[in-house]
Amino acid sequence: MISTIAIFVFIFGVIIGSFLNVVILRMKTGRTLGGRSFCFSCGNILGALELVPLFSFLFQRGRCKSCKSTISWQYPLVEFITGAVFVVVYYKTLAGFPFVSPLAMPFYWFIFSILIVISVYDIRHKVVPDRLAFIFALASLVWVLITHNLYYFGTKEGILNLLTGGILFLPFYFLWRWSNGEWMGLGDGKLAVGIGFLLGLTKGVSAIILGFWIAAGVSLTLIVFQKFIKFNIPFLRMKTEVPFAPFLVLGTILAYYFSPDLLSLNVFLFGI
Ligand SMILES: [Zn+2]
């Protein structure tokens, strides 16, 4: 059932997504978040009608109004995905009512916004920005600390929750060390620290397993496609540099929503 509130949440998410696009574009370029946006081809400063999230892209059919050069699909995609993720958080929070913190919704909106920026940045530049991975890990840790009482941290589950950031970092670290950074960048490991704090051991491990599964599925599909159709996918050509952060983030969002326990599934299937 789609409610009116969900539609407003989606629109809000789309607007935030449009802001995330600006963050992604201007990060590490020395440009601040202030100042007007302009077309990268002709330098035309964008008017109000050209800045409406999703709609401007649709109405202008993906082209600049002045010079007709194509606008990247990144813009509407990030806007749409952010809107959709915001709705997911809204429904998840609603389902947990009244046993969730009133701050849960804005917190997860904030966290997933960071993760979306990290994903797109990784696709564009093949690197997970250290500062964002750090903010993600720190915010997740603070969240765990403020949403549980002291008693929780005396239990096995609570202690594990605090250790999971480090536990999830280790396999990435060893992959990175053993392959001299060829199989995996250390950035994915830094991302895993935040995932560990945010989701705890069971869901955290599930998120990473899901990430690997989806990445493997997508890679195989693309390889098959490339075999049959001469399809030029730039990031597949550089084998060692397939961005993995987007898959980890997708795994995280799925694990957050569905709370799967792939840890026991793996024990059940493989006995490990
Ligand atoms: Zn232009």
mmCIF file of C-alpha atoms and ligand atoms in Angstrom:
data_model
loop_
_atom_site.group_PDB
_atom_site.id
_atom_site.type_symbol
_atom_site.label_atom_id
_atom_site.label_comp_id
_atom_site.label_asym_id
_atom_site.label_seq_id
_atom_site.Cartn_x
_atom_site.Cartn_y
_atom_site.Cartn_z
ATOM 1 C CA MET A 1 0.000 0.000 0.000
ATOM 2 C CA ILE A 2 1.414 3.351 -0.983
ATOM 3 C CA SER A 3 0.349 6.141 1.301
ATOM 4 C CA THR A 4 0.404 9.884 0.704
ATOM 5 C CA ILE A 5 3.119 10.163 3.344
ATOM 6 C CA ALA A 6 5.273 7.683 1.418
ATOM 7 C CA ILE A 7 4.936 9.870 -1.683
ATOM 8 C CA PHE A 8 6.067 12.922 0.284
ATOM 9 C CA VAL A 9 8.953 10.893 1.721
ATOM 10 C CA PHE A 10 9.921 9.921 -1.834
ATOM 11 C CA ILE A 11 9.855 13.545 -3.018
ATOM 12 C CA PHE A 12 11.929 14.578 -0.001
ATOM 13 C CA GLY A 13 14.416 11.801 -0.804
ATOM 14 C CA VAL A 14 14.611 12.908 -4.442
ATOM 15 C CA ILE A 15 15.448 16.466 -3.325
ATOM 16 C CA ILE A 16 18.142 15.150 -0.965
ATOM 17 C CA GLY A 17 19.390 12.981 -3.855
ATOM 18 C CA SER A 18 19.776 16.076 -5.997
ATOM 19 C CA PHE A 19 21.874 17.601 -3.205
ATOM 20 C CA LEU A 20 23.944 14.368 -3.011
ATOM 21 C CA ASN A 21 24.713 14.767 -6.729
ATOM 22 C CA VAL A 22 26.217 18.170 -6.002
ATOM 23 C CA VAL A 23 28.236 16.702 -3.109
ATOM 24 C CA ILE A 24 29.542 13.849 -5.324
ATOM 25 C CA LEU A 25 30.473 16.249 -8.104
ATOM 26 C CA ARG A 26 32.208 18.830 -5.972
ATOM 27 C CA MET A 27 33.928 16.506 -3.507
ATOM 28 C CA LYS A 28 37.719 16.866 -3.534
ATOM 29 C CA THR A 29 37.549 19.512 -6.257
ATOM 30 C CA GLY A 30 37.995 22.426 -3.918
ATOM 31 C CA ARG A 31 34.551 23.766 -4.821
ATOM 32 C CA THR A 32 32.254 24.478 -1.908
ATOM 33 C CA LEU A 33 28.612 23.422 -1.809
ATOM 34 C CA GLY A 34 27.555 27.029 -2.363
ATOM 35 C CA GLY A 35 27.469 28.730 -5.772
ATOM 36 C CA ARG A 36 25.251 28.064 -8.774
ATOM 37 C CA SER A 37 25.326 24.875 -10.814
ATOM 38 C CA PHE A 38 26.254 25.158 -14.468
ATOM 39 C CA CYS A 39 26.459 23.004 -17.582
ATOM 40 C CA PHE A 40 29.901 21.417 -17.894
ATOM 41 C CA SER A 41 29.842 21.729 -21.684
ATOM 42 C CA CYS A 42 28.738 25.302 -22.299
ATOM 43 C CA GLY A 43 29.065 26.864 -18.851
ATOM 44 C CA ASN A 44 25.455 28.043 -18.929
ATOM 45 C CA ILE A 45 24.270 28.743 -15.374
ATOM 46 C CA LEU A 46 21.219 26.576 -14.708
ATOM 47 C CA GLY A 47 17.929 28.338 -14.085
ATOM 48 C CA ALA A 48 15.304 27.254 -11.565
ATOM 49 C CA LEU A 49 13.415 25.181 -14.158
ATOM 50 C CA GLU A 50 16.562 23.302 -15.067
ATOM 51 C CA LEU A 51 17.207 22.353 -11.449
ATOM 52 C CA VAL A 52 13.992 20.459 -10.674
ATOM 53 C CA PRO A 53 15.093 16.963 -9.599
ATOM 54 C CA LEU A 54 14.055 14.134 -11.977
ATOM 55 C CA PHE A 55 11.680 16.327 -14.003
ATOM 56 C CA SER A 56 14.238 18.636 -15.601
ATOM 57 C CA PHE A 57 16.102 15.600 -16.893
ATOM 58 C CA LEU A 58 12.896 14.019 -18.225
ATOM 59 C CA PHE A 59 11.523 17.170 -19.854
ATOM 60 C CA GLN A 60 14.859 18.122 -21.393
ATOM 61 C CA ARG A 61 15.267 14.486 -22.518
ATOM 62 C CA GLY A 62 18.659 14.274 -20.860
ATOM 63 C CA ARG A 63 20.096 17.254 -22.717
ATOM 64 C CA CYS A 64 21.311 20.710 -21.740
ATOM 65 C CA LYS A 65 18.730 23.364 -22.625
ATOM 66 C CA SER A 66 21.283 25.711 -24.162
ATOM 67 C CA CYS A 67 23.873 23.537 -25.893
ATOM 68 C CA LYS A 68 21.980 20.218 -26.192
ATOM 69 C CA SER A 69 24.918 18.199 -24.912
ATOM 70 C CA THR A 70 23.863 15.062 -23.035
ATOM 71 C CA ILE A 71 23.497 15.158 -19.271
ATOM 72 C CA SER A 72 24.789 12.188 -17.274
ATOM 73 C CA TRP A 73 22.288 9.517 -16.211
ATOM 74 C CA GLN A 74 23.912 9.756 -12.808
ATOM 75 C CA TYR A 75 21.723 12.716 -11.867
ATOM 76 C CA PRO A 76 18.222 11.250 -12.223
ATOM 77 C CA LEU A 77 19.446 7.825 -11.052
ATOM 78 C CA VAL A 78 20.927 9.103 -7.794
ATOM 79 C CA GLU A 79 17.789 11.197 -7.224
ATOM 80 C CA PHE A 80 15.469 8.260 -7.837
ATOM 81 C CA ILE A 81 17.519 5.787 -5.785
ATOM 82 C CA THR A 82 17.729 8.211 -2.850
ATOM 83 C CA GLY A 83 13.957 8.710 -2.996
ATOM 84 C CA ALA A 84 13.387 4.934 -3.070
ATOM 85 C CA VAL A 85 15.813 4.279 -0.201
ATOM 86 C CA PHE A 86 14.134 6.991 1.890
ATOM 87 C CA VAL A 87 10.798 5.216 1.362
ATOM 88 C CA VAL A 88 12.374 1.883 2.384
ATOM 89 C CA VAL A 89 13.581 3.497 5.632
ATOM 90 C CA TYR A 90 10.136 5.007 6.196
ATOM 91 C CA TYR A 91 8.390 1.625 5.899
ATOM 92 C CA LYS A 92 11.036 -0.157 7.972
ATOM 93 C CA THR A 93 10.663 2.420 10.759
ATOM 94 C CA LEU A 94 6.884 2.171 10.556
ATOM 95 C CA ALA A 95 7.081 -1.622 10.866
ATOM 96 C CA GLY A 96 9.218 -1.323 13.989
ATOM 97 C CA PHE A 97 6.916 1.199 15.661
ATOM 98 C CA PRO A 98 6.784 1.794 18.639
ATOM 99 C CA PHE A 99 9.986 -0.095 19.434
ATOM 100 C CA VAL A 100 12.298 2.114 17.416
ATOM 101 C CA SER A 101 13.899 5.382 18.416
ATOM 102 C CA PRO A 102 12.105 8.465 17.049
ATOM 103 C CA LEU A 103 15.482 9.421 15.623
ATOM 104 C CA ALA A 104 15.764 6.185 13.613
ATOM 105 C CA MET A 105 14.249 7.595 10.433
ATOM 106 C CA PRO A 106 16.473 10.699 10.098
ATOM 107 C CA PHE A 107 19.470 8.668 11.245
ATOM 108 C CA TYR A 108 19.076 5.990 8.549
ATOM 109 C CA TRP A 109 18.291 8.651 5.943
ATOM 110 C CA PHE A 110 21.585 10.301 6.862
ATOM 111 C CA ILE A 111 23.526 7.015 6.917
ATOM 112 C CA PHE A 112 22.176 5.779 3.578
ATOM 113 C CA SER A 113 22.795 9.200 2.010
ATOM 114 C CA ILE A 114 26.470 8.840 2.953
ATOM 115 C CA LEU A 115 26.482 5.303 1.537
ATOM 116 C CA ILE A 116 24.951 6.476 -1.750
ATOM 117 C CA VAL A 117 27.633 9.167 -2.096
ATOM 118 C CA ILE A 118 30.346 6.575 -1.330
ATOM 119 C CA SER A 119 28.897 4.182 -3.962
ATOM 120 C CA VAL A 120 28.704 6.738 -6.752
ATOM 121 C CA TYR A 121 32.099 8.144 -5.876
ATOM 122 C CA ASP A 122 33.545 4.612 -6.009
ATOM 123 C CA ILE A 123 31.986 4.032 -9.444
ATOM 124 C CA ARG A 124 33.345 7.343 -10.749
ATOM 125 C CA HIS A 125 36.794 7.359 -9.166
ATOM 126 C CA LYS A 126 37.383 3.722 -8.088
ATOM 127 C CA VAL A 127 38.089 4.750 -4.528
ATOM 128 C CA VAL A 128 36.118 4.878 -1.293
ATOM 129 C CA PRO A 129 36.627 8.345 0.226
ATOM 130 C CA ASP A 130 38.336 7.872 3.613
ATOM 131 C CA ARG A 131 36.557 10.742 5.265
ATOM 132 C CA LEU A 132 33.072 9.458 4.396
ATOM 133 C CA ALA A 133 33.920 5.892 5.446
ATOM 134 C CA PHE A 134 35.098 7.367 8.761
ATOM 135 C CA ILE A 135 31.952 9.485 9.265
ATOM 136 C CA PHE A 136 29.835 6.401 8.463
ATOM 137 C CA ALA A 137 31.694 4.206 10.984
ATOM 138 C CA LEU A 138 31.681 6.884 13.691
ATOM 139 C CA ALA A 139 27.989 7.759 13.251
ATOM 140 C CA SER A 140 27.066 4.063 13.341
ATOM 141 C CA LEU A 141 29.089 3.502 16.513
ATOM 142 C CA VAL A 142 27.539 6.542 18.217
ATOM 143 C CA TRP A 143 24.101 5.285 17.162
ATOM 144 C CA VAL A 144 24.712 1.870 18.750
ATOM 145 C CA LEU A 145 25.930 3.554 21.935
ATOM 146 C CA ILE A 146 22.965 5.924 22.309
ATOM 147 C CA THR A 147 20.197 3.497 21.319
ATOM 148 C CA HIS A 148 21.145 0.734 23.767
ATOM 149 C CA ASN A 149 21.289 0.825 27.535
ATOM 150 C CA LEU A 150 24.365 -0.092 29.535
ATOM 151 C CA TYR A 151 22.978 -3.535 30.273
ATOM 152 C CA TYR A 152 23.169 -4.417 26.564
ATOM 153 C CA PHE A 153 26.922 -3.849 26.459
ATOM 154 C CA GLY A 154 27.339 -6.336 29.278
ATOM 155 C CA THR A 155 25.688 -9.069 27.206
ATOM 156 C CA LYS A 156 27.393 -11.281 24.634
ATOM 157 C CA GLU A 157 25.366 -9.637 21.877
ATOM 158 C CA GLY A 158 26.335 -6.134 22.959
ATOM 159 C CA ILE A 159 30.043 -6.940 23.169
ATOM 160 C CA LEU A 160 29.881 -8.631 19.755
ATOM 161 C CA ASN A 161 28.147 -5.574 18.297
ATOM 162 C CA LEU A 162 31.057 -3.380 19.392
ATOM 163 C CA LEU A 163 33.614 -5.853 18.049
ATOM 164 C CA THR A 164 31.865 -6.481 14.723
ATOM 165 C CA GLY A 165 33.356 -3.388 13.069
ATOM 166 C CA GLY A 166 36.812 -4.876 13.566
ATOM 167 C CA ILE A 167 35.715 -8.437 12.766
ATOM 168 C CA LEU A 168 34.271 -7.415 9.396
ATOM 169 C CA PHE A 169 37.350 -5.344 8.588
ATOM 170 C CA LEU A 170 39.716 -8.342 8.919
ATOM 171 C CA PRO A 171 38.778 -10.445 5.851
ATOM 172 C CA PHE A 172 39.037 -7.339 3.647
ATOM 173 C CA TYR A 173 42.370 -6.483 5.213
ATOM 174 C CA PHE A 174 43.776 -9.953 4.500
ATOM 175 C CA LEU A 175 42.410 -9.957 0.946
ATOM 176 C CA TRP A 176 44.079 -6.596 0.472
ATOM 177 C CA ARG A 177 47.391 -7.726 1.969
ATOM 178 C CA TRP A 178 47.582 -11.080 0.192
ATOM 179 C CA SER A 179 46.727 -9.638 -3.210
ATOM 180 C CA ASN A 180 48.836 -6.517 -2.763
ATOM 181 C CA GLY A 181 45.694 -4.475 -3.204
ATOM 182 C CA GLU A 182 44.782 -6.133 -6.512
ATOM 183 C CA TRP A 183 41.646 -8.041 -5.548
ATOM 184 C CA MET A 184 40.294 -5.463 -3.238
ATOM 185 C CA GLY A 185 41.101 -1.975 -2.104
ATOM 186 C CA LEU A 186 41.369 -1.265 1.596
ATOM 187 C CA GLY A 187 38.521 1.222 1.228
ATOM 188 C CA ASP A 188 35.998 -1.625 1.147
ATOM 189 C CA GLY A 189 37.411 -2.822 4.473
ATOM 190 C CA LYS A 190 36.972 0.640 5.955
ATOM 191 C CA LEU A 191 33.392 0.582 4.742
ATOM 192 C CA ALA A 192 32.889 -2.823 6.396
ATOM 193 C CA VAL A 193 33.797 -1.311 9.791
ATOM 194 C CA GLY A 194 30.742 0.952 9.653
ATOM 195 C CA ILE A 195 28.559 -1.896 8.385
ATOM 196 C CA GLY A 196 29.654 -3.953 11.395
ATOM 197 C CA PHE A 197 28.725 -1.252 13.913
ATOM 198 C CA LEU A 198 25.482 -0.437 12.137
ATOM 199 C CA LEU A 199 24.110 -3.961 11.707
ATOM 200 C CA GLY A 200 25.883 -6.108 14.291
ATOM 201 C CA LEU A 201 27.430 -9.504 13.544
ATOM 202 C CA THR A 202 24.566 -11.525 12.036
ATOM 203 C CA LYS A 203 23.138 -8.851 9.759
ATOM 204 C CA GLY A 204 26.583 -7.369 9.093
ATOM 205 C CA VAL A 205 28.022 -10.656 7.829
ATOM 206 C CA SER A 206 24.799 -11.185 5.852
ATOM 207 C CA ALA A 207 25.223 -7.749 4.240
ATOM 208 C CA ILE A 208 28.740 -8.608 3.090
ATOM 209 C CA ILE A 209 27.771 -12.082 1.830
ATOM 210 C CA LEU A 210 24.862 -10.504 -0.072
ATOM 211 C CA GLY A 211 27.244 -7.907 -1.496
ATOM 212 C CA PHE A 212 29.577 -10.639 -2.771
ATOM 213 C CA TRP A 213 26.705 -12.663 -4.215
ATOM 214 C CA ILE A 214 25.208 -9.702 -6.069
ATOM 215 C CA ALA A 215 28.634 -8.581 -7.309
ATOM 216 C CA ALA A 216 29.364 -12.094 -8.583
ATOM 217 C CA GLY A 217 25.934 -12.328 -10.240
ATOM 218 C CA VAL A 218 26.259 -8.935 -11.923
ATOM 219 C CA SER A 219 29.843 -9.598 -13.057
ATOM 220 C CA LEU A 220 28.908 -12.972 -14.559
ATOM 221 C CA THR A 221 25.891 -11.485 -16.334
ATOM 222 C CA LEU A 222 28.020 -8.694 -17.773
ATOM 223 C CA ILE A 223 30.723 -11.124 -18.894
ATOM 224 C CA VAL A 224 28.113 -13.298 -20.664
ATOM 225 C CA PHE A 225 26.585 -10.201 -22.265
ATOM 226 C CA GLN A 226 29.978 -9.030 -23.440
ATOM 227 C CA LYS A 227 30.644 -12.420 -24.998
ATOM 228 C CA PHE A 228 27.502 -12.330 -27.115
ATOM 229 C CA ILE A 229 27.017 -8.657 -27.719
ATOM 230 C CA LYS A 230 29.906 -6.308 -28.218
ATOM 231 C CA PHE A 231 28.980 -4.331 -25.202
ATOM 232 C CA ASN A 232 31.496 -1.846 -23.948
ATOM 233 C CA ILE A 233 31.258 -1.491 -20.225
ATOM 234 C CA PRO A 234 34.179 0.645 -19.119
ATOM 235 C CA PHE A 235 34.464 -0.581 -15.558
ATOM 236 C CA LEU A 236 34.472 -4.242 -16.559
ATOM 237 C CA ARG A 237 37.527 -3.813 -18.759
ATOM 238 C CA MET A 238 39.645 -2.991 -15.773
ATOM 239 C CA LYS A 239 39.328 -6.311 -14.016
ATOM 240 C CA THR A 240 41.123 -5.343 -10.862
ATOM 241 C CA GLU A 241 39.164 -2.174 -10.405
ATOM 242 C CA VAL A 242 35.545 -3.280 -10.307
ATOM 243 C CA PRO A 243 33.995 -0.934 -7.757
ATOM 244 C CA PHE A 244 32.798 -3.081 -4.892
ATOM 245 C CA ALA A 245 31.352 -0.413 -2.581
ATOM 246 C CA PRO A 246 27.997 -0.189 -4.450
ATOM 247 C CA PHE A 247 27.457 -3.925 -3.895
ATOM 248 C CA LEU A 248 28.393 -3.690 -0.220
ATOM 249 C CA VAL A 249 25.952 -0.802 0.160
ATOM 250 C CA LEU A 250 23.193 -2.720 -1.621
ATOM 251 C CA GLY A 251 23.873 -5.699 0.666
ATOM 252 C CA THR A 252 23.700 -3.358 3.663
ATOM 253 C CA ILE A 253 20.335 -1.898 2.660
ATOM 254 C CA LEU A 254 18.914 -5.398 2.011
ATOM 255 C CA ALA A 255 20.260 -6.719 5.331
ATOM 256 C CA TYR A 256 18.853 -3.655 7.126
ATOM 257 C CA TYR A 257 15.401 -4.192 5.662
ATOM 258 C CA PHE A 258 15.078 -7.977 5.647
ATOM 259 C CA SER A 259 17.308 -8.833 8.652
ATOM 260 C CA PRO A 260 18.506 -12.087 7.042
ATOM 261 C CA ASP A 261 20.673 -14.562 8.912
ATOM 262 C CA LEU A 262 23.018 -15.845 6.223
ATOM 263 C CA LEU A 263 25.494 -16.768 8.921
ATOM 264 C CA SER A 264 23.318 -19.707 10.000
ATOM 265 C CA LEU A 265 22.417 -20.406 6.362
ATOM 266 C CA ASN A 266 26.116 -20.776 5.591
ATOM 267 C CA VAL A 267 26.599 -22.958 8.659
ATOM 268 C CA PHE A 268 23.665 -25.024 7.468
ATOM 269 C CA LEU A 269 24.880 -25.256 3.851
ATOM 270 C CA PHE A 270 28.626 -25.502 4.228
ATOM 271 C CA GLY A 271 29.131 -26.355 7.881
ATOM 272 C CA ILE A 272 31.374 -23.344 8.457
HETATM 273 ZN ZN ZN B 1 25.166 23.202 -21.997
#
